[in-house]
PDB file of C-alpha atoms in Angstrom:
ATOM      1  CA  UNK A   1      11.174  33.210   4.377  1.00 46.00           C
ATOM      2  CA  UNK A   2       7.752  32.350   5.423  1.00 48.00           C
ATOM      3  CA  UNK A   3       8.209  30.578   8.942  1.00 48.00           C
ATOM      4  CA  UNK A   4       6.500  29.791  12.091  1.00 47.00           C
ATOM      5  CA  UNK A   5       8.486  29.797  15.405  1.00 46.00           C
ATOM      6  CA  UNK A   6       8.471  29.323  19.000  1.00 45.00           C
ATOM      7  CA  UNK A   7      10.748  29.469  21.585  1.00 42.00           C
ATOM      8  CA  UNK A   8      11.799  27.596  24.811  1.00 38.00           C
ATOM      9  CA  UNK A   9      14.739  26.975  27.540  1.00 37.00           C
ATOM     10  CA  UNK A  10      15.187  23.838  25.369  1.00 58.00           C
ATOM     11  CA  UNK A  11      18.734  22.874  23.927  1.00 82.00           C
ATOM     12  CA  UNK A  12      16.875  20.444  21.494  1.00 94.00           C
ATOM     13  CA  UNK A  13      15.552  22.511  18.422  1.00 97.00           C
ATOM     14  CA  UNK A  14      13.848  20.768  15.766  1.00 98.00           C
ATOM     15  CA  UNK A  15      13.291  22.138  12.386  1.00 98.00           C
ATOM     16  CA  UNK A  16       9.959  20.427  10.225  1.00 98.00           C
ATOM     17  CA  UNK A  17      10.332  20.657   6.372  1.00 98.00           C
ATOM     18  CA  UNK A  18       7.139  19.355   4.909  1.00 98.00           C
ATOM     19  CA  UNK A  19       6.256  17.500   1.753  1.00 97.00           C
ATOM     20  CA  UNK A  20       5.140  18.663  -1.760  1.00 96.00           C
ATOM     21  CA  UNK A  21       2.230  20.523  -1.501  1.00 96.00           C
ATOM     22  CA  UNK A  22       1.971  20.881   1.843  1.00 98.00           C
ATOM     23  CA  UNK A  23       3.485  23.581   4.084  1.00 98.00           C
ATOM     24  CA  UNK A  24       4.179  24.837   7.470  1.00 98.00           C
ATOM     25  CA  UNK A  25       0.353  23.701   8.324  1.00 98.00           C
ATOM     26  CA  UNK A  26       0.823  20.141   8.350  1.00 98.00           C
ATOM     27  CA  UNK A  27       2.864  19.697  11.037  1.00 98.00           C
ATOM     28  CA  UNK A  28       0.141  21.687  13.601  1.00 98.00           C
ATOM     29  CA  UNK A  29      -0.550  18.373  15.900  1.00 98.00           C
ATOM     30  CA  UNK A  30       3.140  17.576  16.047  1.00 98.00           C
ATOM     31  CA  UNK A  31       4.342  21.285  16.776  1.00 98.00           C
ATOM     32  CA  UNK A  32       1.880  21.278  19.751  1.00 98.00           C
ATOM     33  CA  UNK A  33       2.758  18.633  21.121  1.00 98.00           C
ATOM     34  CA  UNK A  34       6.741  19.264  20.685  1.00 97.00           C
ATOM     35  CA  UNK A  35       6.125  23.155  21.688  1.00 97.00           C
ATOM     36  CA  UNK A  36       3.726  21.829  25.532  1.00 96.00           C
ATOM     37  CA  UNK A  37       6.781  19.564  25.981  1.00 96.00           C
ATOM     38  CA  UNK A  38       9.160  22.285  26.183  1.00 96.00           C
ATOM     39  CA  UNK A  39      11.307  21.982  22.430  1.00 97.00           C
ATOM     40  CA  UNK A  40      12.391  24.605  20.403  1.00 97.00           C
ATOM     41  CA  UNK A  41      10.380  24.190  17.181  1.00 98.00           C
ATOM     42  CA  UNK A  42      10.684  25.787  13.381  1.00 98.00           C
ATOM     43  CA  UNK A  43       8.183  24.630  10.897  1.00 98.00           C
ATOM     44  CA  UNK A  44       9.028  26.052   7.166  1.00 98.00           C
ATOM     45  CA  UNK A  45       7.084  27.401   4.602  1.00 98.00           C
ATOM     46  CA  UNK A  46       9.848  25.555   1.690  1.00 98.00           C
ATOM     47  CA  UNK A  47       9.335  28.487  -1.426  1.00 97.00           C
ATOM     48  CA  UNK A  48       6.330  28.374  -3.390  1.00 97.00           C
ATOM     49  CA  UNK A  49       4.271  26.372  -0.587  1.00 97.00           C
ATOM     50  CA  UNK A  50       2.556  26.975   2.534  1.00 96.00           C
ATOM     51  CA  UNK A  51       2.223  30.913   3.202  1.00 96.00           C
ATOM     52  CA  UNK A  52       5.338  31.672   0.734  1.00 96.00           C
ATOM     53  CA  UNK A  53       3.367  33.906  -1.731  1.00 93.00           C
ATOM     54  CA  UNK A  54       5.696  32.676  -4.361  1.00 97.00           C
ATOM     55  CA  UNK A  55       4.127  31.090  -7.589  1.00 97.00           C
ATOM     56  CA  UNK A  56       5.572  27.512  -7.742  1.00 97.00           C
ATOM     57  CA  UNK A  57       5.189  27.932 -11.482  1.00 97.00           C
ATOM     58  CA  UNK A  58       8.158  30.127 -11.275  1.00 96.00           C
ATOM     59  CA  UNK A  59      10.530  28.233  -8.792  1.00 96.00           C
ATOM     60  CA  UNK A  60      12.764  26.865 -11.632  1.00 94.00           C
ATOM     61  CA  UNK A  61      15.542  25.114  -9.361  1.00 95.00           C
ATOM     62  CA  UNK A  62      15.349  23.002  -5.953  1.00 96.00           C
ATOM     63  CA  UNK A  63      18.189  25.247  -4.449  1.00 96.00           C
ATOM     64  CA  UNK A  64      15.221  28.013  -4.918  1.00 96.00           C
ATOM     65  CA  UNK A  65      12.496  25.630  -3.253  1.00 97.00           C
ATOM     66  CA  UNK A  66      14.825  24.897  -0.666  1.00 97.00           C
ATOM     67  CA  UNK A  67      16.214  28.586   0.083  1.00 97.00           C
ATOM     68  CA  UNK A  68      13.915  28.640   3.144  1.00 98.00           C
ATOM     69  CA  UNK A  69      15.573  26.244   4.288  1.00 98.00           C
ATOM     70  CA  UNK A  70      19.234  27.026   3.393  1.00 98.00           C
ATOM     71  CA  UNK A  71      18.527  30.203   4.777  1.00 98.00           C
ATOM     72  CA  UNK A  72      17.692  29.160   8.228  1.00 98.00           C
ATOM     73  CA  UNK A  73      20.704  26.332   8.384  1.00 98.00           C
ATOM     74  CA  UNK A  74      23.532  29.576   7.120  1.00 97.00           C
ATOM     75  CA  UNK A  75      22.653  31.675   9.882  1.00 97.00           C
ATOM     76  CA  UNK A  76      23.176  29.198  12.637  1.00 96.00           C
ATOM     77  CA  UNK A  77      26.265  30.030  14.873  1.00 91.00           C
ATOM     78  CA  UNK A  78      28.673  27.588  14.873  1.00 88.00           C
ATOM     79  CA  UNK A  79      27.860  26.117  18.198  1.00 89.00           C
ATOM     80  CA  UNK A  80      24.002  25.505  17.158  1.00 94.00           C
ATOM     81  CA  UNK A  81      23.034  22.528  15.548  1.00 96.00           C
ATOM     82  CA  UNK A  82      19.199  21.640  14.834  1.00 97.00           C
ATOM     83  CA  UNK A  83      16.949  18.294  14.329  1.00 98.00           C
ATOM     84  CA  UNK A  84      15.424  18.002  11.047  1.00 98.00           C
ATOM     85  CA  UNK A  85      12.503  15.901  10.203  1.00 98.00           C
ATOM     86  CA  UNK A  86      11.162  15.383   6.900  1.00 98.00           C
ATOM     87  CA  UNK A  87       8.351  13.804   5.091  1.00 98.00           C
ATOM     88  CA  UNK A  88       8.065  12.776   1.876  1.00 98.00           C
ATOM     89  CA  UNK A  89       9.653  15.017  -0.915  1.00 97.00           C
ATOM     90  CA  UNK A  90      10.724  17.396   2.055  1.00 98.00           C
ATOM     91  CA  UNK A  91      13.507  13.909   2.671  1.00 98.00           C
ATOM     92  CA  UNK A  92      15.307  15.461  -0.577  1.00 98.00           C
ATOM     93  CA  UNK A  93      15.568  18.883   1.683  1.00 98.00           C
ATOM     94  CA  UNK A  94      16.948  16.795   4.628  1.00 98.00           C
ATOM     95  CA  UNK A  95      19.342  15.116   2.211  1.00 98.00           C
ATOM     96  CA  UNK A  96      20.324  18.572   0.668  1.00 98.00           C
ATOM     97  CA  UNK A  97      21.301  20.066   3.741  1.00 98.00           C
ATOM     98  CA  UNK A  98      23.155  16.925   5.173  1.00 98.00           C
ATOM     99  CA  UNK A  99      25.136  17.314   2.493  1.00 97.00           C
ATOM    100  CA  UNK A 100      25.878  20.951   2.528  1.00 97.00           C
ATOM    101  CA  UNK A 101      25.497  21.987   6.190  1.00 97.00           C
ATOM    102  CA  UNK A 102      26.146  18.363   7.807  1.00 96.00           C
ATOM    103  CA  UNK A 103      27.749  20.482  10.449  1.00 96.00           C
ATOM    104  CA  UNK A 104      24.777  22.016  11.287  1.00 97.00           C
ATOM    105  CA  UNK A 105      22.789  19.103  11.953  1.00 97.00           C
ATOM    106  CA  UNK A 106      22.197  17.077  14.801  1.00 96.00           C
ATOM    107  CA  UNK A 107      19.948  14.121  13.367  1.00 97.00           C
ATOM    108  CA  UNK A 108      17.974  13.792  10.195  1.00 98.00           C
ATOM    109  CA  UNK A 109      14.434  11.888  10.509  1.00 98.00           C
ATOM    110  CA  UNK A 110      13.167  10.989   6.991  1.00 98.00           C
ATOM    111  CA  UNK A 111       8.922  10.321   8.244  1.00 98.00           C
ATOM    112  CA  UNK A 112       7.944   8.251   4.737  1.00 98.00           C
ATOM    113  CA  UNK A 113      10.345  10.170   3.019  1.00 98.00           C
ATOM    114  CA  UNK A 114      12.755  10.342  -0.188  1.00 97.00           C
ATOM    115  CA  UNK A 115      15.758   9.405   1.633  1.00 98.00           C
ATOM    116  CA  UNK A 116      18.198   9.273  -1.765  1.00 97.00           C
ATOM    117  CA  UNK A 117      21.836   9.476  -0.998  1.00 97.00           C
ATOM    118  CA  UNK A 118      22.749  10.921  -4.861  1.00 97.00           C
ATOM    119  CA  UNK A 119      19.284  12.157  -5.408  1.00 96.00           C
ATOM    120  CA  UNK A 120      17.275  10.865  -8.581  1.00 95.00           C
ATOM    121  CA  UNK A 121      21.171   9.985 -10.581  1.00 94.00           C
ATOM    122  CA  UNK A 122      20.033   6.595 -11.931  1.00 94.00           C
ATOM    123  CA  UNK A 123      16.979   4.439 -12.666  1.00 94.00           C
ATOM    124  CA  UNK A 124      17.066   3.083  -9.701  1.00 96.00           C
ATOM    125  CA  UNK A 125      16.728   6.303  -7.841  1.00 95.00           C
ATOM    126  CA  UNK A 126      13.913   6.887  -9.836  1.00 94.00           C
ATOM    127  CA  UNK A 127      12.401   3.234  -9.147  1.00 95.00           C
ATOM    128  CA  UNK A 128      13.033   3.589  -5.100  1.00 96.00           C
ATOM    129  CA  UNK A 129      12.033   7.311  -4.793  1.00 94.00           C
ATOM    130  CA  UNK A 130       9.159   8.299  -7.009  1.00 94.00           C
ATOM    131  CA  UNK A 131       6.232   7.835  -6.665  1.00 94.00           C
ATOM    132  CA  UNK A 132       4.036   5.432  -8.734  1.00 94.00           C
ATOM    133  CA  UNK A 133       0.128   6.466  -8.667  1.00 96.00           C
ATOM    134  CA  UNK A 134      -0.355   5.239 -11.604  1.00 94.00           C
ATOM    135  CA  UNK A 135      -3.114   2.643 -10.567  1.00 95.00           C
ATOM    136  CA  UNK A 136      -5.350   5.667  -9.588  1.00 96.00           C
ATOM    137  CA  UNK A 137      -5.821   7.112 -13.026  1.00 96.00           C
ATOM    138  CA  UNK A 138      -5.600  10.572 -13.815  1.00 96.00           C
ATOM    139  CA  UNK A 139      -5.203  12.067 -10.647  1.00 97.00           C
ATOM    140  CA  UNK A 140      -3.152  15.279 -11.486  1.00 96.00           C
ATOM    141  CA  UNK A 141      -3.785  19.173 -12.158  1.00 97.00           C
ATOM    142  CA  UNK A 142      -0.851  19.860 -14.420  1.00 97.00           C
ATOM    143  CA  UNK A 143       0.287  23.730 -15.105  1.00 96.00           C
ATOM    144  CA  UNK A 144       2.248  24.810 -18.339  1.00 96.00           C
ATOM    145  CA  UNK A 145       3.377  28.104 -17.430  1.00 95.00           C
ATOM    146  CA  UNK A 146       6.076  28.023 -20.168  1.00 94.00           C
ATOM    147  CA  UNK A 147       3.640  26.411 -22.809  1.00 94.00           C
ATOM    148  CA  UNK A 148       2.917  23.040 -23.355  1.00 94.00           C
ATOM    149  CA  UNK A 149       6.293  22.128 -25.407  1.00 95.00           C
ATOM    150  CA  UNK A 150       8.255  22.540 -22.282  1.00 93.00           C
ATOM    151  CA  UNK A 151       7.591  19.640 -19.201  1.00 93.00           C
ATOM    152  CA  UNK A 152       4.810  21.079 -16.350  1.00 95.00           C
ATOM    153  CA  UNK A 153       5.567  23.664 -14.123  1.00 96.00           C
ATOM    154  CA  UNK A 154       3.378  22.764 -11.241  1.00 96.00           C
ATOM    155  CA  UNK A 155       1.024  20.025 -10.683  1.00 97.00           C
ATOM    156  CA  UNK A 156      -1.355  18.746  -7.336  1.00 97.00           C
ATOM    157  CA  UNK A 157      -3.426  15.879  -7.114  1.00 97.00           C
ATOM    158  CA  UNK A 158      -7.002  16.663  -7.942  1.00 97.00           C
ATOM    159  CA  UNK A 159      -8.796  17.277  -4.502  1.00 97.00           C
ATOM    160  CA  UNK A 160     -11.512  14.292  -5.177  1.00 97.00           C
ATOM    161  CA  UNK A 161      -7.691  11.945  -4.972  1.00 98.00           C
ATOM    162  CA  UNK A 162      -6.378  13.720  -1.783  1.00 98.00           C
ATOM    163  CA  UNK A 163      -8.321  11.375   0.895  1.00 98.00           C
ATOM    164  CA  UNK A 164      -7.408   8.165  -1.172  1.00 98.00           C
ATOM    165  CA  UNK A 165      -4.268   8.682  -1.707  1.00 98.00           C
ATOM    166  CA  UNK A 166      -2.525  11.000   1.238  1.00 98.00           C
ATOM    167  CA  UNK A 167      -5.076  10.852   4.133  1.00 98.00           C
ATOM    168  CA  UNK A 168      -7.395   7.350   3.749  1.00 98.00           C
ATOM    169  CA  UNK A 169      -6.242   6.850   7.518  1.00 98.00           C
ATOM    170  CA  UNK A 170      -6.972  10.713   9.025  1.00 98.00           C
ATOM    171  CA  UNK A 171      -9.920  11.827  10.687  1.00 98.00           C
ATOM    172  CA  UNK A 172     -12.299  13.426   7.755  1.00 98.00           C
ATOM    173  CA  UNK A 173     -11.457  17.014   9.073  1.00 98.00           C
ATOM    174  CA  UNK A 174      -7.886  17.187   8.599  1.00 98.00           C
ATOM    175  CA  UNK A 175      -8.134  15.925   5.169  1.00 98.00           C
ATOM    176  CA  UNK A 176     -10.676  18.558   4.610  1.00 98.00           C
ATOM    177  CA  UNK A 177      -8.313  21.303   6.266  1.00 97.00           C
ATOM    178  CA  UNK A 178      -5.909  19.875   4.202  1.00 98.00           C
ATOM    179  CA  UNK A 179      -7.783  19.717   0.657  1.00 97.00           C
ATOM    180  CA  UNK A 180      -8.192  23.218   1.449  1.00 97.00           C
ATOM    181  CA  UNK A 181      -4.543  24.180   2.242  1.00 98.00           C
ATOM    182  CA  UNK A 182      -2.685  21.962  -0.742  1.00 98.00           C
ATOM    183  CA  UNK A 183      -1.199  24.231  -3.499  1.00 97.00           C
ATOM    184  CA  UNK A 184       0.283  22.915  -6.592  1.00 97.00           C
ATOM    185  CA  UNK A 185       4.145  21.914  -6.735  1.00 97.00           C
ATOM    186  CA  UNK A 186       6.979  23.085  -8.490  1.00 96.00           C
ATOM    187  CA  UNK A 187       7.473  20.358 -10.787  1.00 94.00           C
ATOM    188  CA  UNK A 188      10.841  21.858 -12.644  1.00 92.00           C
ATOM    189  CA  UNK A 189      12.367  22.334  -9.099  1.00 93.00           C
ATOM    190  CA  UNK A 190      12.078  18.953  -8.549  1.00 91.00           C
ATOM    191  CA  UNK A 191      12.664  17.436 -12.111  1.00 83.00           C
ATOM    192  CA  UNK A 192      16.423  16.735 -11.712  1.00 81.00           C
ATOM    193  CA  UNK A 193      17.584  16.673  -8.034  1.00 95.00           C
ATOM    194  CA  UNK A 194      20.882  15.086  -8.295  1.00 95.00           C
ATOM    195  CA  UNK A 195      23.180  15.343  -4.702  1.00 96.00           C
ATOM    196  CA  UNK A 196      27.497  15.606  -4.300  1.00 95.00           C
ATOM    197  CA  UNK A 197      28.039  14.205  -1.210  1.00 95.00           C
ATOM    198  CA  UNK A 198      29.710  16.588   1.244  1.00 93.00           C
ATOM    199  CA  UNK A 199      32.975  15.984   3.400  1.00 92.00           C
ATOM    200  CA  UNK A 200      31.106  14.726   6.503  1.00 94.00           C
ATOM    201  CA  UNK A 201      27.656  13.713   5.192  1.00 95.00           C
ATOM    202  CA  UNK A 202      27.970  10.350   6.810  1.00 94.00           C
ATOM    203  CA  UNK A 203      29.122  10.972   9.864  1.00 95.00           C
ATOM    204  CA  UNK A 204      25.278  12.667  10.199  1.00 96.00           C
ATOM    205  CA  UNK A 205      22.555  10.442  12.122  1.00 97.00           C
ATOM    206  CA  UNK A 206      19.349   9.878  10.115  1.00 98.00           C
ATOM    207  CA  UNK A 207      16.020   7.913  11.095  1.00 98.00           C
ATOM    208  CA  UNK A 208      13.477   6.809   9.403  1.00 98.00           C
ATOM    209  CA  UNK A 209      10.235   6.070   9.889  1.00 98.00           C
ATOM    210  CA  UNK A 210       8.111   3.489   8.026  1.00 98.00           C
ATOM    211  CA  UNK A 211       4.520   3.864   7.477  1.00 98.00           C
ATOM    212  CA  UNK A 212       2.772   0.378   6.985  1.00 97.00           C
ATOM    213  CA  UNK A 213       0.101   1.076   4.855  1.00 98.00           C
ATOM    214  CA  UNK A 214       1.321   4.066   2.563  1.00 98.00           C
ATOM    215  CA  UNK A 215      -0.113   4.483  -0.816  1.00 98.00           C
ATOM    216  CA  UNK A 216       2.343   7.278  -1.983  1.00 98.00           C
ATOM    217  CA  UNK A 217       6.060   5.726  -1.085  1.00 97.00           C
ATOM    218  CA  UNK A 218       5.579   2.116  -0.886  1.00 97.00           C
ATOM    219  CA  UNK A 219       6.566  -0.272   1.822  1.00 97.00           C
ATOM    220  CA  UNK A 220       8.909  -1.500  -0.856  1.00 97.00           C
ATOM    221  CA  UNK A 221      10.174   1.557  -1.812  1.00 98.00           C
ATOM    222  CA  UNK A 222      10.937   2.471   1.943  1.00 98.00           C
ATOM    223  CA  UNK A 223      12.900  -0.799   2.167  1.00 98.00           C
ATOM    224  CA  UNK A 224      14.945  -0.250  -0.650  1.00 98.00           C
ATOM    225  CA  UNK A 225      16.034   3.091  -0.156  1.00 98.00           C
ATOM    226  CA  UNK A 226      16.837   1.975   3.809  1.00 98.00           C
ATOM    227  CA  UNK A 227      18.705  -1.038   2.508  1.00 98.00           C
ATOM    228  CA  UNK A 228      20.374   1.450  -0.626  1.00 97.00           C
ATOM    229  CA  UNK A 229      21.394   3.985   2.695  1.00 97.00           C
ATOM    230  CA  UNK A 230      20.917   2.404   5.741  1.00 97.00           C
ATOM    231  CA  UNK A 231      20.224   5.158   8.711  1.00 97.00           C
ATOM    232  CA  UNK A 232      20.967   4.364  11.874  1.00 96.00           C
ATOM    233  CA  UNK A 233      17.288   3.841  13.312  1.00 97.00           C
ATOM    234  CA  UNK A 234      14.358   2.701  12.049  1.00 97.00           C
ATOM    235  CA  UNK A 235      10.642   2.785  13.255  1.00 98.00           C
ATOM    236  CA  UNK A 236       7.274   1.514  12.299  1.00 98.00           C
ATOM    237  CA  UNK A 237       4.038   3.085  12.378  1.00 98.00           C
ATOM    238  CA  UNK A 238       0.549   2.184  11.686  1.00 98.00           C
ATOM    239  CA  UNK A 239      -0.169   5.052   9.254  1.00 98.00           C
ATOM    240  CA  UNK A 240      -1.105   6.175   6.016  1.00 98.00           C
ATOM    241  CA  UNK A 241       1.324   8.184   3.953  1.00 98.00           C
ATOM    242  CA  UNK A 242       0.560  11.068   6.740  1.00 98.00           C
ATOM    243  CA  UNK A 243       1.058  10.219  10.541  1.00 98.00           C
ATOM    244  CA  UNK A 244       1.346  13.555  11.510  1.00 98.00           C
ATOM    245  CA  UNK A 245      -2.499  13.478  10.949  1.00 98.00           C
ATOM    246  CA  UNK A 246      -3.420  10.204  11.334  1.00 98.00           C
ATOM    247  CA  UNK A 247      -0.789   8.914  14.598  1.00 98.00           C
ATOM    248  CA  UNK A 248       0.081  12.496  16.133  1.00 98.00           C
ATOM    249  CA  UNK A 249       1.215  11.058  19.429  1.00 98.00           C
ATOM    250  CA  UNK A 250       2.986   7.719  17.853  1.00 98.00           C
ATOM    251  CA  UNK A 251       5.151   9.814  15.441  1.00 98.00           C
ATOM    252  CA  UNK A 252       5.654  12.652  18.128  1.00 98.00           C
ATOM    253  CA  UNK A 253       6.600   9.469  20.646  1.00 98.00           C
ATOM    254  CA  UNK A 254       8.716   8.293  18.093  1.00 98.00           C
ATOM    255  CA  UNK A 255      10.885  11.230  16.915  1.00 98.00           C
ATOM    256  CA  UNK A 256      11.876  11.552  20.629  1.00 97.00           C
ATOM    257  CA  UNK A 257      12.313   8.020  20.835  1.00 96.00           C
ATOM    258  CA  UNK A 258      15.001   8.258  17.841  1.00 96.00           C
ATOM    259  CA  UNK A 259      16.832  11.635  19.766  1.00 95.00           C
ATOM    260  CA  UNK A 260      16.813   9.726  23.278  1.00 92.00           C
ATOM    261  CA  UNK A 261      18.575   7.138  21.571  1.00 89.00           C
ATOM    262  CA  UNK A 262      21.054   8.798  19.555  1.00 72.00           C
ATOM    263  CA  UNK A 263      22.178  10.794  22.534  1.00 63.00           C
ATOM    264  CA  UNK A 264      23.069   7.335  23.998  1.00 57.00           C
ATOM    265  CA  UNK A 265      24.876   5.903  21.260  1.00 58.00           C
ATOM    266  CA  UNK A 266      26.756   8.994  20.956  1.00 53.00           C
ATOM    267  CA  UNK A 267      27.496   8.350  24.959  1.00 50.00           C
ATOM    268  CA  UNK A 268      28.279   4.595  24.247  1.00 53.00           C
ATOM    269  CA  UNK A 269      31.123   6.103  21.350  1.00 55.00           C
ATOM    270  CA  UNK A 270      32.996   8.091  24.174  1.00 51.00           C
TER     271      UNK A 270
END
């Protein structure tokens, strides 16, 4: 498991699963600024992204892109419980694990993120949760590594897309960091996520947090899977489909904004 950690005298420990094609890296302005405020903080490498030396083209499944993950959440003891926030495709991660470990989990914040209670079951999943970037034109690097009769392995958006589509709102050298850092995506892991509920998967708090002017998840596609699954909170921000480079210190405000509260419902339910 490719993972970066740090310590502290914190009982809060927050666990960052990032989005496809992304890794670890992309939460560096947020994991500052939750490490110099004293939180416990694990960002993931998911496998086949980040540092993982994996080859996506050969992560088949999305319990094998998520083992990182399922890894860390199994070896918890039974009095630990973590904070997970999740962008994008990393929400089907959150969702995962709030079914499976729900125990395990403190709150789940979905930051522009595939919050899908069943995963993609029906059209409808597919209409709320994918992503349409159609409108851009070709914009992807497809890999066949089983031929081209079977469906794409991997793909990434071409790097001259990146800016437009993820980062239009970040300063010019994160999305340059960035357009260096992206690696392709395991397309098959993600080609039929379908979720099971677990016992307590409801009784789990999840956020999520809006971004106004996203051009990967649309403001209507947020809405609809809120309205679909409503979470307990929900935030605005004024950011592309990327606040953690864009609004650092309004997402980082907000995801402590969204524990703060929940510890005070969960006082007001005593």
């Amino acid at each position: 498991m490719a993972s970066h950690e740090a310590g502290s005298n914190s009982k809060l420990h927050f666990v960052l699963v990032h989005g496809s094609g992304h890794g670890a890296w992309c939460w560096f302005k947020i994991r500052t600024l939750m490490e110099t405020s004293g939180y416990k903080v694990t960002a993931l490498d998911l496998k086949g992204a980040g540092m993982d030396l994996t080859d996506p083209n050969a992560v088949y499944t999305f319990e094998e892109h998520n083992q990182p993950l399922i890894h860390l959440l199994s070896n918890l003891t039974n009095n630990q419980k973590v904070i997970l926030v999740g962008h994008s495709a990393g929400g089907l991660s959150l969702t995962y694990a709030i079914h499976h470990f729900g125990d395990k989990i403190q709150m789940a914040i979905y930051v522009a993120a595939n919050m899908l209670k069943y995963g993609f079951t029906t059209d409808e999943d597919t209409k709320d949760g994918l992503p349409d970037l159609s409108r851009f034109g070709d914009i992807s690097e497809l890999e066949y590594a089983l031929g081209r009769d079977n469906p794409p392995t991997s793909s990434k958006i071409k790097t001259k897309f990146q800016r437009e589509i993820l980062y239009h709102l970040s300063p010019i050298e994160d999305s340059t960091l960035a357009s260096m850092l992206i690696r392709p995506s395991p397309s098959r892991a993600f080609s039929s996520v379908k979720f099971i509920p677990g016992p307590i998967s409801d009784e789990v708090h999840r956020v999520f947090i809006k971004t106004k002017h996203d051009r990967v998840i649309s403001r209507e596609q947020q809405d609809a899977m809120i309205y679909r699954w409503p979470p307990a909170l929900t935030f605005d921000i004024e950011s592309e489909h990327s606040p953690f480079f864009s609004a650092p210190f309004v997402l980082f405000g907000l995801i402590v904004k969204a524990v703060e509260t929940n510890v005070d419902m969960v006082m007001l339910q005593r």
